[in-house]
Coordinates of C-alpha atoms and ligand atoms in Angstrom, one line a residue:
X473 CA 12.4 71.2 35.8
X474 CA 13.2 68.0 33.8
X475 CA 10.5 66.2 32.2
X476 CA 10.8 62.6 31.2
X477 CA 10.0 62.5 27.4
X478 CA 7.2 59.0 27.3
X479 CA 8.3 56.2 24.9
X480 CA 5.5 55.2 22.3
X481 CA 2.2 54.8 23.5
X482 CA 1.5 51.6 24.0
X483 CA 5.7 50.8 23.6
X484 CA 5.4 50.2 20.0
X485 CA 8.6 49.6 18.9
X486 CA 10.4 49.1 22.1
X487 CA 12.0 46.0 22.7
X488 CA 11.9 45.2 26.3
X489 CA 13.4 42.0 26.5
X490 CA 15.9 39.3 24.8
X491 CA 14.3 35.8 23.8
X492 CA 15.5 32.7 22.2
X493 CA 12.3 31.3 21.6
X494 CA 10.1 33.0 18.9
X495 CA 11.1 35.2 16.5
X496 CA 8.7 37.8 14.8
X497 CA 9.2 39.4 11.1
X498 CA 6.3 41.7 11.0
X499 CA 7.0 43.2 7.6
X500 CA 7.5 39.3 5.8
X501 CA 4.9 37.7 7.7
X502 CA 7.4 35.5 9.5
X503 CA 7.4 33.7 12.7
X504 CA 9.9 30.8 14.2
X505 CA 10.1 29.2 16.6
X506 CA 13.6 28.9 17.8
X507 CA 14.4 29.8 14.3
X508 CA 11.9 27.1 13.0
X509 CA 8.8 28.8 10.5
X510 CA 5.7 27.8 12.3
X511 CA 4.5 26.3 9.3
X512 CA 6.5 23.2 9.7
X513 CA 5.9 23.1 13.6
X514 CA 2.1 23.0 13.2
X515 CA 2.8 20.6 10.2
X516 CA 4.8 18.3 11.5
X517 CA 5.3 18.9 15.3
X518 CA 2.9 18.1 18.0
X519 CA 2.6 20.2 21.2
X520 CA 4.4 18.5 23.6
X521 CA 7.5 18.6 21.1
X522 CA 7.4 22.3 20.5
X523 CA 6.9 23.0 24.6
X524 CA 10.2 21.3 24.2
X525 CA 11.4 23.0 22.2
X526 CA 10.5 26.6 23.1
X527 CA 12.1 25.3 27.0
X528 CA 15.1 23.8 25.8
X529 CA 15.8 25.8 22.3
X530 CA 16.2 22.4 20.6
X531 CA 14.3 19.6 19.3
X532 CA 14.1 16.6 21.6
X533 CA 15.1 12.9 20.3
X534 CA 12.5 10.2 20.1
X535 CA 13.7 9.4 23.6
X536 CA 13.7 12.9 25.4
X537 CA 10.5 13.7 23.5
X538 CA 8.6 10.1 25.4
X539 CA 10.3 11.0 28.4
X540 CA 9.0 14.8 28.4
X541 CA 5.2 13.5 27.5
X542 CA 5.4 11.0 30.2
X543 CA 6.3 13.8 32.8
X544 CA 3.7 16.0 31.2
X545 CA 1.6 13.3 31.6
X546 CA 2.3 12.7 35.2
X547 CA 0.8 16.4 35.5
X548 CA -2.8 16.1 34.4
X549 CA -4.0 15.0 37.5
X550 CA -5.3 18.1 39.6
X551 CA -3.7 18.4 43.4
X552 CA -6.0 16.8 46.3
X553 CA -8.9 19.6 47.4
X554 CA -8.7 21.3 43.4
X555 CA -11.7 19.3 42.2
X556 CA -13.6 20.2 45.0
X557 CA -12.9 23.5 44.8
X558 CA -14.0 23.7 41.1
X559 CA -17.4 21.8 42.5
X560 CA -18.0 24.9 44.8
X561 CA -18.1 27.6 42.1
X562 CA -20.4 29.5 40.4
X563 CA -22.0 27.7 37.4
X564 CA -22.3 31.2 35.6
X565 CA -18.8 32.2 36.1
X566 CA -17.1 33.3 32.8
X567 CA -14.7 30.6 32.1
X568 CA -11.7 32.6 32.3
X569 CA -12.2 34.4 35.2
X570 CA -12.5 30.7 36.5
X571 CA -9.2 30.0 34.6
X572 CA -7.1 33.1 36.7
X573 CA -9.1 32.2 40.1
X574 CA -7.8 28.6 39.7
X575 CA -4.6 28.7 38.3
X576 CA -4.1 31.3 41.8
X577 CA -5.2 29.1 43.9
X578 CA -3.0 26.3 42.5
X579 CA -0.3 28.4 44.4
X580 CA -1.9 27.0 48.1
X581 CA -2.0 23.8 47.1
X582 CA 1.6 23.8 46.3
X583 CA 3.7 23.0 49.6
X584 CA 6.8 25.6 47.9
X585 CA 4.9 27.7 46.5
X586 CA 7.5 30.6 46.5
X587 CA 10.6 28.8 44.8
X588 CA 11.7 29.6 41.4
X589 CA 15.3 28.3 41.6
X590 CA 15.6 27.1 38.1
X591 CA 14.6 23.4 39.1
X592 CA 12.1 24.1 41.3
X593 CA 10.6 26.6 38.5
X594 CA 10.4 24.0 35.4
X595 CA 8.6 21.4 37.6
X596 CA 6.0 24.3 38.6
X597 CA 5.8 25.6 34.5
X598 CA 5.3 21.5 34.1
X599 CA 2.4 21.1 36.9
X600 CA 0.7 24.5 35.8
X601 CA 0.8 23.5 31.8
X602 CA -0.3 20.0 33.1
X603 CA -3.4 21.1 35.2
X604 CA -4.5 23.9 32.8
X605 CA -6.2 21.7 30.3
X606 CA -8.2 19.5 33.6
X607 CA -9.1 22.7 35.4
X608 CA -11.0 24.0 32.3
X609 CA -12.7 20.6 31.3
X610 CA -13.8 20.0 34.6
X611 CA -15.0 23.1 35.2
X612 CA -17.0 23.0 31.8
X613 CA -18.3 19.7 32.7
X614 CA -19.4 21.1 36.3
X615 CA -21.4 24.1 34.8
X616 CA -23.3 21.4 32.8
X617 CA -23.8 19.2 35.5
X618 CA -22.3 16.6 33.7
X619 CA -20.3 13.5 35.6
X620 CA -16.6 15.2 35.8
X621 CA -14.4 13.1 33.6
X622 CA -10.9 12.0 34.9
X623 CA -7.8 12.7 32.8
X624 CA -6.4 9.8 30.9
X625 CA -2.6 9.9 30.9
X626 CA -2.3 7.5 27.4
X627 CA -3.5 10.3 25.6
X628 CA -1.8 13.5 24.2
X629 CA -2.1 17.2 25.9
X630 CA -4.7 17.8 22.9
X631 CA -6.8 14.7 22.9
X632 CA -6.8 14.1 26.5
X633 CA -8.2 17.8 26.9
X634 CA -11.0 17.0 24.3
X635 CA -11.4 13.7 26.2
X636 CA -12.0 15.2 29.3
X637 CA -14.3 17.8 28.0
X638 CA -16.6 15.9 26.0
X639 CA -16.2 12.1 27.8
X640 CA -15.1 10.4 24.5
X641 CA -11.5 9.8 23.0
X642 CA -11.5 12.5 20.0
X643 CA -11.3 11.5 16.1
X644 CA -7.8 11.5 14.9
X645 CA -8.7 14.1 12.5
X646 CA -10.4 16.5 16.0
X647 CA -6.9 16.1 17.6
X648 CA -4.4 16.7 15.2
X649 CA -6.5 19.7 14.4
X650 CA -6.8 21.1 18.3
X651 CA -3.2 19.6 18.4
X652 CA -1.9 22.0 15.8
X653 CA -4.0 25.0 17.4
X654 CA -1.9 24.4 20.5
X655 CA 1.3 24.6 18.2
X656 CA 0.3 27.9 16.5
X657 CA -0.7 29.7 19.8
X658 CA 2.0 28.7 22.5
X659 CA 4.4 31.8 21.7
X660 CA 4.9 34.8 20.4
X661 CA 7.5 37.3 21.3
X662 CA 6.8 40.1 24.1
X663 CA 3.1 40.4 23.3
X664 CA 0.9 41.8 26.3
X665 CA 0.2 39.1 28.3
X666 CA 4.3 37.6 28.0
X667 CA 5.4 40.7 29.1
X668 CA 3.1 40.9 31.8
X669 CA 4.4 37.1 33.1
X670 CA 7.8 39.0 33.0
X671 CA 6.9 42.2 34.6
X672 CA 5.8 40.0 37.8
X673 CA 8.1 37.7 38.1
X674 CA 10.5 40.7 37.6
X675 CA 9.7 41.0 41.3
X676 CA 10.8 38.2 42.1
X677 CA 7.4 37.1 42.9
X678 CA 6.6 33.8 42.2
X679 CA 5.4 31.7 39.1
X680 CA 1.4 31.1 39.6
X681 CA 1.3 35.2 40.7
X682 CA 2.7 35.4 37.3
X683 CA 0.9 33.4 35.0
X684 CA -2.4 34.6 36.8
X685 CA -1.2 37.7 35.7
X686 CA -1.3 37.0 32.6
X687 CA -4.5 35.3 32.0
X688 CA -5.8 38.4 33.3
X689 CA -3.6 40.3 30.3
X690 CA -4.8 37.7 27.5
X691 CA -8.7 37.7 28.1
X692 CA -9.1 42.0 27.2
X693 CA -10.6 42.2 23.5
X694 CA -7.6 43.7 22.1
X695 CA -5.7 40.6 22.8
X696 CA -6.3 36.9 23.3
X697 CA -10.3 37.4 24.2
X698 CA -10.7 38.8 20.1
X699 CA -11.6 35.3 19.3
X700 CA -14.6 35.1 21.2
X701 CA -15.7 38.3 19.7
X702 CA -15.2 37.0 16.2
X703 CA -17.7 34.4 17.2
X704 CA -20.2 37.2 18.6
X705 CA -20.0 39.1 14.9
X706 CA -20.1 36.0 13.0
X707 CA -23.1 34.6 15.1
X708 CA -24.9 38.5 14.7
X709 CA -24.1 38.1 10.6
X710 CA -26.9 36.0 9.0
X711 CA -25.7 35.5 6.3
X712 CA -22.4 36.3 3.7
X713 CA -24.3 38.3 1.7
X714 CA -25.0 41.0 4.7
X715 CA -21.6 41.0 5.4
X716 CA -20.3 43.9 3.1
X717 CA -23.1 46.0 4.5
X718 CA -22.4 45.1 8.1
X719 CA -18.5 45.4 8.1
X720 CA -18.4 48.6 6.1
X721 CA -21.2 50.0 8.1
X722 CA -18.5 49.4 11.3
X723 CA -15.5 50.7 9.8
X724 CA -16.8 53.6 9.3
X725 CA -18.0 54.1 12.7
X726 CA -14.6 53.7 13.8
X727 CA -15.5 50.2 15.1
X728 CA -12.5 47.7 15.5
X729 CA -13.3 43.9 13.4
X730 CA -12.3 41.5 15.6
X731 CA -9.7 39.2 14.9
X732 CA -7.8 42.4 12.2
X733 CA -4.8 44.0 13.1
X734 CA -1.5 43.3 15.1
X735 CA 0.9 45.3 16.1
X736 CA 3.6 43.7 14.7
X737 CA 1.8 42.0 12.1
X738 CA 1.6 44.5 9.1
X739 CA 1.2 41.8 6.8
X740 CA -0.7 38.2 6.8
X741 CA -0.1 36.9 10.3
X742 CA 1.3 33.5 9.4
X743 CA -1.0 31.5 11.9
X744 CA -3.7 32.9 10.1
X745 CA -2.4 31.6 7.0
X746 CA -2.5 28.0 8.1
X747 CA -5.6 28.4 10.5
X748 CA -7.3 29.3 7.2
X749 CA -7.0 26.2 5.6
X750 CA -7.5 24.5 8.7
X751 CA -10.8 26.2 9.6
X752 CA -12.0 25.2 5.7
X753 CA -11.4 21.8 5.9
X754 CA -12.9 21.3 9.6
X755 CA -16.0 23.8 8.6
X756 CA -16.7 21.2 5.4
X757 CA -16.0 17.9 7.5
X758 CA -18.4 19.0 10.3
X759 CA -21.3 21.1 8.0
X760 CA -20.1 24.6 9.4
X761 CA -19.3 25.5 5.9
X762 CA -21.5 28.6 6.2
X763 CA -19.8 30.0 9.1
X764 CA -16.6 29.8 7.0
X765 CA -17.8 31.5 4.2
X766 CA -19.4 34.9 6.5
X767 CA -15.2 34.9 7.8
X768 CA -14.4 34.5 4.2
X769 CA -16.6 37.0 3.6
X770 CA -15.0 39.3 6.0
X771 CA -11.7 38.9 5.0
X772 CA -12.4 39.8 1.4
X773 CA -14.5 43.3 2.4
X774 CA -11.4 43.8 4.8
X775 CA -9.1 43.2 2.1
X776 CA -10.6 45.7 -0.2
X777 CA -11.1 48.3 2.8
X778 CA -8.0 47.8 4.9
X779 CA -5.5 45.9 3.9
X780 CA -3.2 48.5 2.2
X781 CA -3.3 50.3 6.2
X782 CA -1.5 46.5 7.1
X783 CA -4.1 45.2 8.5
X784 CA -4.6 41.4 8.2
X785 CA -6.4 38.3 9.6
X786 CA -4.7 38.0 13.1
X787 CA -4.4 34.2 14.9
X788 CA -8.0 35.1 16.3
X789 CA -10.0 35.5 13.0
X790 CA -9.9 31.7 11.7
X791 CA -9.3 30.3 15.1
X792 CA -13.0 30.8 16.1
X793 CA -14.2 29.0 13.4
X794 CA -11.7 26.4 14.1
X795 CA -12.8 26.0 17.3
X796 CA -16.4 26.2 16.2
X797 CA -16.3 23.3 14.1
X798 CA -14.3 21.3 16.7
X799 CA -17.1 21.9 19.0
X800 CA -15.9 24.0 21.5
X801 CA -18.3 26.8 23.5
X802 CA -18.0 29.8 22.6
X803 CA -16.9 31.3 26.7
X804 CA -14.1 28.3 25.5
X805 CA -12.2 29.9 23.0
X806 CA -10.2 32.6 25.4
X807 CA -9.1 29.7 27.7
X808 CA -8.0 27.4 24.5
X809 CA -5.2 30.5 23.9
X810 CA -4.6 30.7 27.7
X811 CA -4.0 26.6 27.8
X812 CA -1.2 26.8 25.0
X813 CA 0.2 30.4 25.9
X814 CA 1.1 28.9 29.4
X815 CA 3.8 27.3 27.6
X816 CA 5.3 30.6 26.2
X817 CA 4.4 32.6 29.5
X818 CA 6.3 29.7 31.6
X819 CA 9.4 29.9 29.0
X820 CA 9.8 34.0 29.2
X821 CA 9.7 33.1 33.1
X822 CA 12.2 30.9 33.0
X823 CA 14.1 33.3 30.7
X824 CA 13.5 35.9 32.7
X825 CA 14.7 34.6 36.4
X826 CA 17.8 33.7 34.5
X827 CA 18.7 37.0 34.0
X828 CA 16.4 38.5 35.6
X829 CA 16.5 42.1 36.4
X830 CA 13.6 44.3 37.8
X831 CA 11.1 45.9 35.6
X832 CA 10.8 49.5 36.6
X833 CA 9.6 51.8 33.9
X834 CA 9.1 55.7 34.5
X835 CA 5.7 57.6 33.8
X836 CA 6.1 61.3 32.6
X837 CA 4.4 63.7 35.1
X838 CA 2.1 65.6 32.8
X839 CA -0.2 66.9 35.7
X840 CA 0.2 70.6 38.0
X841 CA 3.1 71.2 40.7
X842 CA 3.2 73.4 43.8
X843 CA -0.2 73.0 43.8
X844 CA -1.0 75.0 47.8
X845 CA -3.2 72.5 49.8
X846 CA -6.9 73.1 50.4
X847 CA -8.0 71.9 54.1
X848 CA -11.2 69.8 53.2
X849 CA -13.4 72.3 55.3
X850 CA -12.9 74.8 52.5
X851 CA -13.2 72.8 49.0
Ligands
LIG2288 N1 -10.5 46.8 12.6 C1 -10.6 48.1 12.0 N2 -9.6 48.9 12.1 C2 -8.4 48.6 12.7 C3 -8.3 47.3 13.3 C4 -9.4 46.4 13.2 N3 -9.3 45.2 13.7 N4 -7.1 47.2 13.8 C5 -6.5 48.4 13.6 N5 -7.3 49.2 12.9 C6 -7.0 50.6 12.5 C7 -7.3 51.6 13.6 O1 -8.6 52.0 13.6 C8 -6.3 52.6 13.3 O2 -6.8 53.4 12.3 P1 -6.5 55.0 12.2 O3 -5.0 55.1 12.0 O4 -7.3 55.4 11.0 O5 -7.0 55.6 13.5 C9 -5.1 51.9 12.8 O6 -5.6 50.7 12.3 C10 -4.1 51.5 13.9 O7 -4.8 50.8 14.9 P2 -4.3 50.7 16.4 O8 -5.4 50.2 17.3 O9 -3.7 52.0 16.9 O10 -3.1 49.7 16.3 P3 -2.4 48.9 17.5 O11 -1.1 48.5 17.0 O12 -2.5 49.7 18.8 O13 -3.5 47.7 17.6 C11 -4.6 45.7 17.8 C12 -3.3 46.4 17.4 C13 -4.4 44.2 17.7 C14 -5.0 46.1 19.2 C15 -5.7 46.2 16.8 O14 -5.4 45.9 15.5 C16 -7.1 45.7 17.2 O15 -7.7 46.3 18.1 N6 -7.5 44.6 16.6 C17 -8.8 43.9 16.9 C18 -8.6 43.0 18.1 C19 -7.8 41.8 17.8 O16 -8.1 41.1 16.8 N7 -6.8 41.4 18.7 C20 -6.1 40.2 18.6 C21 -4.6 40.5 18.2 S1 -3.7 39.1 17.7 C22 -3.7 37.9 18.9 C23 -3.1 38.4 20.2 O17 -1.9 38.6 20.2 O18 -3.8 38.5 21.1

C-alpha cells in the first residue's frame, strides 16, 4: 500500500500560490509591494493609494487616485438594516467575533451576493473595505452606549475611522500615524489568513464566505491576534526593570513572546523597523513613554536570548504600542489588522478567481486499516 509522504508541517516552505502584489525576502528583511520597499509606501503613500496599488499593480495618477478615494468613499455608509443589527448585539461580544459575524452578514444585505465575475467582485472587495472601518466604530461606540457617529465621506479611510470611533476629526499627526499602520499591514504574501481567503474562494464560493474566513484565520495568537497579547504582557510588566526576569523566566518555560518570530521573517521584520520609530515618537507625544521602554526592554532581552535562532520583532510587537498611544482599546487592535488586511485578502481573491483553480490538498493516512467492525452491543 502507498502512503502519501506529508509536505512540511505547517507547509513551510511551500509556495502555494503566484502573486503580483507583495513580495517577501525573509533572509534580507525585505518586503515590496508590487516591487515597491514598504519603507517608501508607509513614508510617502497613504492607504487608499497603496489599495491601488496592490489591485491594479501600479500607482494611480493624481486623477485615478481622487477618483478611487471618492468610490471608496461612496462605501463607508453601512447598507439599510446593518446598524440596527449592530444595535441588537451583545455589548460583551469580543470585537472580532463581532467583526466575522458582521462582515457575514453583509452577504444578506447584498441583493448578488453570489457573483464574483471580476466586475461584480471589485465593487464587493470596495463595499467590504468600505464598511469594515463603520462596522467596528459603531460597534465600539454601541458597547459604550455612546451616540453612534455617522461616517464622514471628506475624510480619509484612516481619519474617518478615528472619527467615527471617537466623535472628533483626528490630529494630523493621529492620522498619518493610523494612516501608515494601514499601509504596513494591508499585505503580505500567502500568510494564514490570505491563504485561507484563497482556499474558500477556491470553491468557487463567494467573497464575504471568504473574507469571513479569514477574519476567523487572523484573530488565533499565532497570527494577527499576537498584538493584543503584546498588550496583555506589557500591561502584566510593571516596570522595564522586571522585564529581564519576566521574559527569561518564559523562555525558559517554553513560553512563546508575543509579537517574536515569523515564519518567513528570520531577520528584522521590516514593519517592525518603521513601527519602531513610529511607536517612539507617538509613546513621547502622548506620555506612553514607559510602555515603550518595557517593549524596548523586551526586544533587548530577546536580542541577547533569541535573536541568533532568527527570531525578531514581528509587525505585532511595536504595533500595540502604536495603537496604545493612538488610543485605541486593547479588544481593538485584532480588528485594526483585519480592517487593512481586507485589502490584501480581497486582492489574492481577485487573483485567485482569475486563475482560479480548486484547492484540494491530500492528508497522509497515518491511522490502522482492515480494522473488523465491532457491533456497538459488544464494545
Ligand atoms: N518566543 C519564543 N520563542 C519563539 C518564538 C517566540 N515568539 N517564536 C518562535 N520561537 C522559537 C520556538 O520556541 C522554536 O524553538 P525550538 O526550535 O527551540 O523549539 C523555534 O523558535 C521555532 O518556532 P516555531 O513556532 O516552530 O516557528 P513557526 O515558524 O511555526 O512560528 C510564529 C512562527 C509566528 C507562529 C512564532 O514565531 C510565534 O508563535 N510567534 C509568537 C506569535 C506572534 O507574534 N505571531 C505574529 C506573527 S507576525 C504577524 C502575522 O503574520 O500575523
Amino acid at each position: 500500500m502507498t502512503t502519501a509522504t506529508a509536505a512540511p508541517k505547517g507547509l513551510e516552505g511551500i509556495v502555494a500560490a503566484e502573486t503580483e502584489m507583495s513580495f517577501i525576502d525573509g533572509e534580507k528583511g525585505v518586503l515590496e509591494y508590487v516591487g515597491i520597499a514598504i519603507d517608501d509606501l508607509a513614508r510617502h503613500s497613504c492607504f487608499e493609494e497603496v489599495v491601488y496599488l496592490l489591485w491594479n499593480l501600479k500607482l494611480p495618477t493624481v486623477t485615478e487616485l481622487d477618483a478611487f478615494k471618492a468610490e471608496l468613499r461612496g462605501r463607508y455608509a453601512l447598507p439599510h438594516g446593518m446598524l440596527e443589527r449592530i444595535k441588537r448585539l451583545p455589548k460583551d461580544a469580543e470585537p472580532m467575533h463581532v467583526l466575522r459575524t458582521l462582515v457575514s452578514a453583509l452577504g444578506m444585505h447584498d441583493p448578488d451576493p453570489n457573483a464574483i465575475d471580476p466586475k461584480a467582485a471589485r465593487h464587493k472587495a470596495l463595499n467590504i473595505l468600505g464598511h469594515t472601518p463603520t462596522l467596528i466604530a459603531m460597534f465600539d461606540r454601541h458597547r459604550k452606549g455612546e451616540e453612534i457617529v455617522h461616517p464622514d465621506t471628506s475624510l480619509s479611510f484612516a481619519g474617518n475611522f478615528l472619527y467615527m470611533l471617537n466623535g472628533e476629526r483626528p490630529t494630523e499627526t493621529m492620522e498619518r500615524a493610523f494612516d501608515a499602520c494601514m499601509i504596513l499591514h494591508a499585505d503580505h504574501g500567502l500568510n494564514n489568513s490570505t491563504f485561507t481567503a484563497r482556499v474558500v474562494i477556491s470553491t468557487l464560493s463567494d467573497m464575504y464566505s471568504a473574507m469571513t474566513a479569514a477574519i476567523g484565520a487572523l484573530r488565533g495568537p499565532l497570527h494577527g491576534g499576537a498584538n493584543e497579547g503584546v498588550m496583555h504582557l506589557l500591561n502584566d510588566i510593571a516596570s522595564p526593570k522586571d522585564v529581564p526576569a519576566r521574559i527569561e523566566g518564559m523562555l525558559e518555560r517554553k513560553e512563546k513572546i508575543m509579537g517574536f518570530g515569523h515564519r518567513v521573517y528570520k531577520a528584522y521584520d521590516p514593519r517592525a523597523t518603521y513601527l519602531k520609530t513610529l511607536a517612539k515618537q507617538l509613546a513621547e507625544d502622548t506620555g506612553n513613554s514607559a510602555l515603550y521602554e518595557k517593549s524596548s526592554a523586551i526586544e533587548k532581552v530577546m536580542e541577547a536570548k533569541v535573536a541568533a535562532k532568527g527570531i525578531y520583532p514581528n509587525v505585532d510587537f511595536y504595533s500595540a504600542t502604536t495603537y496604545h498611544s493612538i488610543g485605541l482599546d486593547l479588544d481593538l487592535f485584532t480588528p485594526m489588522f483585519a480592517m487593512s488586511r481586507v485589502s490584501g485578502w480581497a486582492g489574492h481573491v481577485l487573483e485567485q478567481l482569475a486563475d482560479n483553480r480548486l484547492y484540494r490538498p491530500k492528508a497522509a493516512y497515518i491511522g490502522p486499516h482492515g480494522v473488523a467492525y465491532t457491533p456497538i452491543g459488544e464494545r
